[in-house]
GROMACS .gro file of C-alpha atoms in nm:
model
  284
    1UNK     CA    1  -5.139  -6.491   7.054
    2UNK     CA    2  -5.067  -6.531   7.435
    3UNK     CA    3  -5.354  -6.587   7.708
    4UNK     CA    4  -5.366  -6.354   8.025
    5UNK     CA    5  -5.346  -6.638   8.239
    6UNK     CA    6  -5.663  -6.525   8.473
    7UNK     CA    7  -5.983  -6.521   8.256
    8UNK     CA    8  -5.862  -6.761   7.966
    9UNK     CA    9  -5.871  -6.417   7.772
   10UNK     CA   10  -5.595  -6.421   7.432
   11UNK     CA   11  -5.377  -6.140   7.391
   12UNK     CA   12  -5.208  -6.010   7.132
   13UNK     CA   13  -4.824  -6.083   7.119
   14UNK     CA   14  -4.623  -5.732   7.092
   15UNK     CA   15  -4.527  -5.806   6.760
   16UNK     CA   16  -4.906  -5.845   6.637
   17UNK     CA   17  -5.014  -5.575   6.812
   18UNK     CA   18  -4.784  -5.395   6.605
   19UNK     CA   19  -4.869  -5.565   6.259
   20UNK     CA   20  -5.256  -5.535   6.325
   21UNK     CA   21  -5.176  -5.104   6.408
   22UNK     CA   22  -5.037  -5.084   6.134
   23UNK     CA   23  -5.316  -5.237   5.900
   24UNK     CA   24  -5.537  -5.027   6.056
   25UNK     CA   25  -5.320  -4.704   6.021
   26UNK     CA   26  -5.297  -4.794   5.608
   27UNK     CA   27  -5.689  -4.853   5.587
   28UNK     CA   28  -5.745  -4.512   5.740
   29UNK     CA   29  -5.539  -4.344   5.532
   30UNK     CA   30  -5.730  -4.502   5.203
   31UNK     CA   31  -6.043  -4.407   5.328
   32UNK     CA   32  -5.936  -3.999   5.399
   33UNK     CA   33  -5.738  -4.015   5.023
   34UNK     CA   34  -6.102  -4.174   4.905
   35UNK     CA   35  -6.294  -3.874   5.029
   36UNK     CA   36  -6.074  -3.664   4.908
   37UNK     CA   37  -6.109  -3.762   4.540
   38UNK     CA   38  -6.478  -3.787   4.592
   39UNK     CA   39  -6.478  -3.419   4.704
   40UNK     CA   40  -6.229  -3.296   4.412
   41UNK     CA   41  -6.467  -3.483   4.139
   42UNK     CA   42  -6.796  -3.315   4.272
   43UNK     CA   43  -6.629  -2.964   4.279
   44UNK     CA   44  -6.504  -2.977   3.892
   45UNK     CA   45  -6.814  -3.031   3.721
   46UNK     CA   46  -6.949  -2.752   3.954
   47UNK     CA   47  -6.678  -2.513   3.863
   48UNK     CA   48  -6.689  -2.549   3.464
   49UNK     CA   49  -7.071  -2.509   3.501
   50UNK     CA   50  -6.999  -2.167   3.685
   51UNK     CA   51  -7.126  -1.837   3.536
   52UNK     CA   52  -6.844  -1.620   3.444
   53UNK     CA   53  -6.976  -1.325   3.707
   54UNK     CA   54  -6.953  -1.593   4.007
   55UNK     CA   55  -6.583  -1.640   3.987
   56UNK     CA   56  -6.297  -1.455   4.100
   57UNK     CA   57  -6.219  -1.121   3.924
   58UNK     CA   58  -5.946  -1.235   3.680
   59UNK     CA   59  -5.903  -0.886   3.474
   60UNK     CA   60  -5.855  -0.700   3.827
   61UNK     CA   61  -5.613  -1.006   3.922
   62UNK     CA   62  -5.399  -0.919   3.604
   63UNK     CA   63  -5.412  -0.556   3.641
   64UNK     CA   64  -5.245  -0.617   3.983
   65UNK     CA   65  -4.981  -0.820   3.834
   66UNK     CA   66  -4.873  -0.579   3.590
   67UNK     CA   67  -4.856  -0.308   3.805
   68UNK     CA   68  -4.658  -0.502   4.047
   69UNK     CA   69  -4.442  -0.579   3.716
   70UNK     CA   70  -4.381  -0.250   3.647
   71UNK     CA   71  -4.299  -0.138   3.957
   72UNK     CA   72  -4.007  -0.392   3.986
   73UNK     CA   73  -3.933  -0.235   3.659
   74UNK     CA   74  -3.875   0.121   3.746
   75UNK     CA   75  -3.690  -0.020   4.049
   76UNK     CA   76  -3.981   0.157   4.324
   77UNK     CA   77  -3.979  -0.203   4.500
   78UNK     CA   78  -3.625  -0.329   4.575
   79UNK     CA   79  -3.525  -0.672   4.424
   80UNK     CA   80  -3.419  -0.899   4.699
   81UNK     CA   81  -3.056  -1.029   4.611
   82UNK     CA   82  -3.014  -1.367   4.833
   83UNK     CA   83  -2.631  -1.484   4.798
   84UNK     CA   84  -2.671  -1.831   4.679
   85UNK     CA   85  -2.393  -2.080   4.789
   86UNK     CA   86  -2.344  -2.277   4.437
   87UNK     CA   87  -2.272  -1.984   4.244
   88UNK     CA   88  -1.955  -1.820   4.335
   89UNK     CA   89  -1.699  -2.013   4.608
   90UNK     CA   90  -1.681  -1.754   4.913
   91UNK     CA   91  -1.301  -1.806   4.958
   92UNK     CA   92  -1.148  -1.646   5.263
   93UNK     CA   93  -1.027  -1.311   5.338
   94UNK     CA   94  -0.657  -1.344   5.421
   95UNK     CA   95  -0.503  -0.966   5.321
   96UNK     CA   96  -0.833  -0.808   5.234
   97UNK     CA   97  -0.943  -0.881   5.576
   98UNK     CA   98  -0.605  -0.765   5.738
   99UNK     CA   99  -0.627  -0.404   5.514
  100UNK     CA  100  -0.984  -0.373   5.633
  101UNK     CA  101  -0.874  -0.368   5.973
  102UNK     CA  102  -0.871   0.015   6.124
  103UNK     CA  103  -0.619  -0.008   6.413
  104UNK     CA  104  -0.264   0.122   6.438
  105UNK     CA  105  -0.107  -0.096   6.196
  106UNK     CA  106  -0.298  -0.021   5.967
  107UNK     CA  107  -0.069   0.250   5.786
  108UNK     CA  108   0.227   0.101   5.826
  109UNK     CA  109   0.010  -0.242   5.646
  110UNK     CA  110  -0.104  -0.066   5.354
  111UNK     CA  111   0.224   0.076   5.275
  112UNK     CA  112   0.357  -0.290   5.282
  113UNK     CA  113   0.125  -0.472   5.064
  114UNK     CA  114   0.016  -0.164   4.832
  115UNK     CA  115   0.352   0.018   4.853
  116UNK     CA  116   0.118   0.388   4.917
  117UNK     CA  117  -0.022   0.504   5.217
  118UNK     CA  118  -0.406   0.452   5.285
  119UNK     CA  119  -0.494   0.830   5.185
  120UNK     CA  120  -0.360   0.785   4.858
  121UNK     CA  121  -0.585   0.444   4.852
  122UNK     CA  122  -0.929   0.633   4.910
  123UNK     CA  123  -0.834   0.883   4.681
  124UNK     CA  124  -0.804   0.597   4.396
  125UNK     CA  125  -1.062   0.411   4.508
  126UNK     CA  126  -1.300   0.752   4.507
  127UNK     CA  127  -1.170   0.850   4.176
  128UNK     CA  128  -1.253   0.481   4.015
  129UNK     CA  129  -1.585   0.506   4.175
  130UNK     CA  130  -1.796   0.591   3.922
  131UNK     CA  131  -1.646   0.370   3.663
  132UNK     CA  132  -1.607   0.024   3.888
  133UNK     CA  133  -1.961  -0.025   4.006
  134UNK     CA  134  -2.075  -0.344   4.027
  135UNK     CA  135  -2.462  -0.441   3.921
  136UNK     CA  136  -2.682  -0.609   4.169
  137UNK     CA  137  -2.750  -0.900   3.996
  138UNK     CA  138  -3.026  -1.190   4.151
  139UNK     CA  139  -2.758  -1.440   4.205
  140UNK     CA  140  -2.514  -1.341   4.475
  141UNK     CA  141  -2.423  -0.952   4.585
  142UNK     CA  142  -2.160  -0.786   4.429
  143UNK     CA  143  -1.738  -0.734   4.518
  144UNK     CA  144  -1.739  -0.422   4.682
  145UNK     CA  145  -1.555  -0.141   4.551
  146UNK     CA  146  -1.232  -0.080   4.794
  147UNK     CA  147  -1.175  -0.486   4.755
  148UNK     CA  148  -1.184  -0.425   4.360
  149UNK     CA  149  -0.888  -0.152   4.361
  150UNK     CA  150  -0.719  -0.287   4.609
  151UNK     CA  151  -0.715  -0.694   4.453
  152UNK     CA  152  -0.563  -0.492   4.134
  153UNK     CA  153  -0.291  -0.278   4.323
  154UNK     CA  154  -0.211  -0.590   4.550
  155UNK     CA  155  -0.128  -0.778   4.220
  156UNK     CA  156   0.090  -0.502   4.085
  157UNK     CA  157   0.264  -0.466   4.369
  158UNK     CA  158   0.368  -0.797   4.466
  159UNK     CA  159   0.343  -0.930   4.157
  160UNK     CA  160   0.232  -1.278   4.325
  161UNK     CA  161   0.007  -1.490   4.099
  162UNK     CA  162  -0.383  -1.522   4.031
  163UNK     CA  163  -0.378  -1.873   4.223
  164UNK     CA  164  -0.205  -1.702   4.493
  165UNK     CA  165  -0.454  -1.387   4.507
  166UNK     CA  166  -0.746  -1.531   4.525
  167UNK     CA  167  -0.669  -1.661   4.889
  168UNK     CA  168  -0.572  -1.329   4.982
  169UNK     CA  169  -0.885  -1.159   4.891
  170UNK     CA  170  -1.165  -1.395   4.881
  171UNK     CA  171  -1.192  -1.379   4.487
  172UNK     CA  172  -1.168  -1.658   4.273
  173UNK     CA  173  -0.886  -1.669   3.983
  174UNK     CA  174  -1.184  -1.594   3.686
  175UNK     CA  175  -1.320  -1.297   3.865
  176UNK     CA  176  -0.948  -1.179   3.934
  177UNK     CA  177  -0.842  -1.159   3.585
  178UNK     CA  178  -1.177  -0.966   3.515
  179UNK     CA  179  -1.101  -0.728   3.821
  180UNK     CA  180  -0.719  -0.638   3.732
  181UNK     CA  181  -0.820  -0.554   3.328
  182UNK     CA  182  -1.165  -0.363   3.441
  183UNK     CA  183  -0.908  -0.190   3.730
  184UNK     CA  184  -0.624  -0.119   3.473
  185UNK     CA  185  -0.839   0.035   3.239
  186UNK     CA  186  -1.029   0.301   3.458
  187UNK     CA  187  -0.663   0.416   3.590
  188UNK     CA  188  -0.561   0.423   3.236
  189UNK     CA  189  -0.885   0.661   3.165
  190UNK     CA  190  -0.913   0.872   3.485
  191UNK     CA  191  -0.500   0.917   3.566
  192UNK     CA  192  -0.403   0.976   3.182
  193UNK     CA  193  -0.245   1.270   3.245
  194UNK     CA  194  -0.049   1.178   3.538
  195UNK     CA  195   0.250   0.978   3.332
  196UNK     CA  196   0.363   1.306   3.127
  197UNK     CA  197   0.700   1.497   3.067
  198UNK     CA  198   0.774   1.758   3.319
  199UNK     CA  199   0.697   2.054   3.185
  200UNK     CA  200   0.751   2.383   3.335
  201UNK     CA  201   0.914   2.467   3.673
  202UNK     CA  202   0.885   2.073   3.738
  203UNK     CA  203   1.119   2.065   3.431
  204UNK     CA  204   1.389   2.315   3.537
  205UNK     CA  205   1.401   2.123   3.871
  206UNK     CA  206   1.510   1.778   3.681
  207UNK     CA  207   1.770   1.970   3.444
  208UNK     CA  208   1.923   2.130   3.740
  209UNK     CA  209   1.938   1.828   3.935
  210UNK     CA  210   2.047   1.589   3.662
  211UNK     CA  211   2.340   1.869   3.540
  212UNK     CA  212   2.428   1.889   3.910
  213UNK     CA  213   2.551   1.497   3.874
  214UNK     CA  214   2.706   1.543   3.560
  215UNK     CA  215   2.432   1.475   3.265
  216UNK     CA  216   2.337   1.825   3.096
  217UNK     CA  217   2.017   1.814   2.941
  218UNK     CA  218   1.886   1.506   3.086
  219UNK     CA  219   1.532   1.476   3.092
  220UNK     CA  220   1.540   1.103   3.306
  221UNK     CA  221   1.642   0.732   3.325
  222UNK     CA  222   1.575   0.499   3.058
  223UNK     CA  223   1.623   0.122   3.099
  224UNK     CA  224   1.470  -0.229   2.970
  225UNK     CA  225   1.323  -0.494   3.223
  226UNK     CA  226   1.236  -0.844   3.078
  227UNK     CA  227   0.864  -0.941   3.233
  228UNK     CA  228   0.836  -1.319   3.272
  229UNK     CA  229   0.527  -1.485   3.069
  230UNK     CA  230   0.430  -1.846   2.993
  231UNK     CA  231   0.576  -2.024   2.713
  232UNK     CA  232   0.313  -1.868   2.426
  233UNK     CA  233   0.073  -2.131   2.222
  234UNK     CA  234  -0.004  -1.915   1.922
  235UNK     CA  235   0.359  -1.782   1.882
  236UNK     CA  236   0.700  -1.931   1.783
  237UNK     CA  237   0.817  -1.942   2.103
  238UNK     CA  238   1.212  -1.898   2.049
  239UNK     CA  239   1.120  -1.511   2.008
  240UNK     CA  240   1.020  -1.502   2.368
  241UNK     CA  241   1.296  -1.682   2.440
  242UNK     CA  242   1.560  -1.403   2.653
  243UNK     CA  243   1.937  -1.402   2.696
  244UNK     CA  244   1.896  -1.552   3.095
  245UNK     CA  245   1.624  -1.854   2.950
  246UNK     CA  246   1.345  -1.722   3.042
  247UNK     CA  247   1.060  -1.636   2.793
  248UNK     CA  248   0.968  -1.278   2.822
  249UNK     CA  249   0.850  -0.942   2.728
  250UNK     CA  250   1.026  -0.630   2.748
  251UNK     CA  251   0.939  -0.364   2.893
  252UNK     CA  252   1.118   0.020   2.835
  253UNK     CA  253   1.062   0.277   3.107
  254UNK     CA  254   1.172   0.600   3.163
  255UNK     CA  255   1.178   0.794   3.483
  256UNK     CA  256   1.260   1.093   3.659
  257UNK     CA  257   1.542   1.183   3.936
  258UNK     CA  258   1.264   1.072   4.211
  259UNK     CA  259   1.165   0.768   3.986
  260UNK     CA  260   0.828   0.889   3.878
  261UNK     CA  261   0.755   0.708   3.591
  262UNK     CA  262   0.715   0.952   3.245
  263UNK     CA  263   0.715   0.693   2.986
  264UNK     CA  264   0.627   0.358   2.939
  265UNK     CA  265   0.704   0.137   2.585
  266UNK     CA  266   0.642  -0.222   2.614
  267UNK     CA  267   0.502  -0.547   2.421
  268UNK     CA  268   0.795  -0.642   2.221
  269UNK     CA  269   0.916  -1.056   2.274
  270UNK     CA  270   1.211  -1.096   2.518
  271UNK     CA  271   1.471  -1.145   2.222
  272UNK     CA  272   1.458  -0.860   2.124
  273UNK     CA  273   1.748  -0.585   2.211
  274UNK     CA  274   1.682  -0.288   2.394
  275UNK     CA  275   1.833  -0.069   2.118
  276UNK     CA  276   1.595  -0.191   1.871
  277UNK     CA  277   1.275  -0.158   2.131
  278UNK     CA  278   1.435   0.225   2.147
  279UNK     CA  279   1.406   0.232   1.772
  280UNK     CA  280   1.084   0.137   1.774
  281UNK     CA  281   0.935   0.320   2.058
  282UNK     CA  282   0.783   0.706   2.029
  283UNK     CA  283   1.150   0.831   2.135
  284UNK     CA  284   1.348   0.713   1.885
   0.00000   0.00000   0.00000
């Protein structure tokens, strides 16, 4: 405590003055938090002793919540669908962006990374429709549709890695593997008929055009490509094991003169010779 120096009058040093507000900030604080329980006890004896007709209308209350209910339900109110941050890594776009893009290059970009043009894309990716939808779930809004068929078709024609993809197109590597088996099955389903035997004038063509280069009665090309897999757990691996050290599965294909595919025959482990993966397949 200091005085003034005029009237013999103390004053308060700036760090009491501080100290003492502060004391006097806690004590009004007590005394508001003490009226405040003294005004929640006198209001709870006074609502148990309530009659049943004074309070709130709890029956309409519950009506209203069941309606509401059902209407979320029967799907008359939208859900809200807020993307939540912990629940799926947003990676970034990288290719997906880059196809998205409607300029120019655009074609010429499709044709690169897909290997077919971006009318043949739509017409997939409208064909798939109906069998690739996504549910709107409450935790984060779904892949669209386009960046579904195009993920799978990216990693068939490349042939880059999950780890790699998933940069590319903003998917993580779980998701990816879900994407390219849901994608490879609805092609399966809705383009079954599309790897077939010519048959008709398409089959005169590719006799003609074979016996022109010398092979009568050639239907098409048959070959065996070795596919590259990890070393398998739950297998000896030595059967995987191919003539260039690699372990493998082989793969028999068949095509025509313009190298559309007409038969595919594959599964067996890379040690295995392409005569006997003949003798096994439907041709043999």
């Amino acid at each position: 405590m200091e005085d003034d120096g005029e009237g013999g009058r103390a004053v308060l040093a700036p760090l009491e003055l501080q100290a003492v507000s502060t004391v006097v900030l806690r004590c009004r604080q007590e005394r508001a938090l003490g009226r405040l329980n003294e005004q929640l006890r006198a209001c709870r004896p006074r609502t148990l002793m309530q009659a049943p007709d004074d309070g709130p209308d709890y029956v309409a209350t519950s009506e209203v919540v069941v309606q509401l209910c059902y209407a979320l339900g029967c799907r008359v109110i939208p859900r809200a669908t807020p993307r939540s941050s912990w629940w799926m890594k947003r990676r970034t776009g990288g290719t997906w962006e880059d196809l998205r893009q409607c300029d120019g290059g655009t074609e010429d970009y499709f044709r690169q990374k897909l290997c077919m043009s971006l009318r043949v894309f739509r017409e997939i990716v409208e064909a798939c429709a109906p069998h690739l939808q996504r549910r709107v779930t409450f935790y984060r809004e779904p892949l669209q549709l386009d960046q579904i068929v195009a993920y799978g078709l990216y990693r068939w024609a490349s042939g880059e890695t999950y780890k790699n993809n998933k940069c590319n197109f903003g998917i993580g590597r779980a998701s990816g593997l879900v994407v390219v088996r849901d994608v490879t099955a609805v092609l399966l389903q809705v383009y079954e008929e599309k790897i077939a035997w010519p048959a008709g004038v398409r089959k005169l063509v590719v006799l003609r055009a074979f016996a022109n280069k010398g092979f009568p009665n050639c239907h098409g090309c048959i070959d065996c490509a070795h596919i590259y897999v990890d070393k398998p757990a739950n297998a000896p691996s030595e059967n995987y094991y191919d003539r260039k050290r690699y372990f493998s599965i082989v793969a028999q294909v068949v095509v025509d003169l313009d190298l559309h595919v007409l038969d595919v025959h594959m599964g067996y482990p890379g040690s295995c010779h392409d005569i006997r993966v003949l003798q096994l397949s439907s041709l043999w």
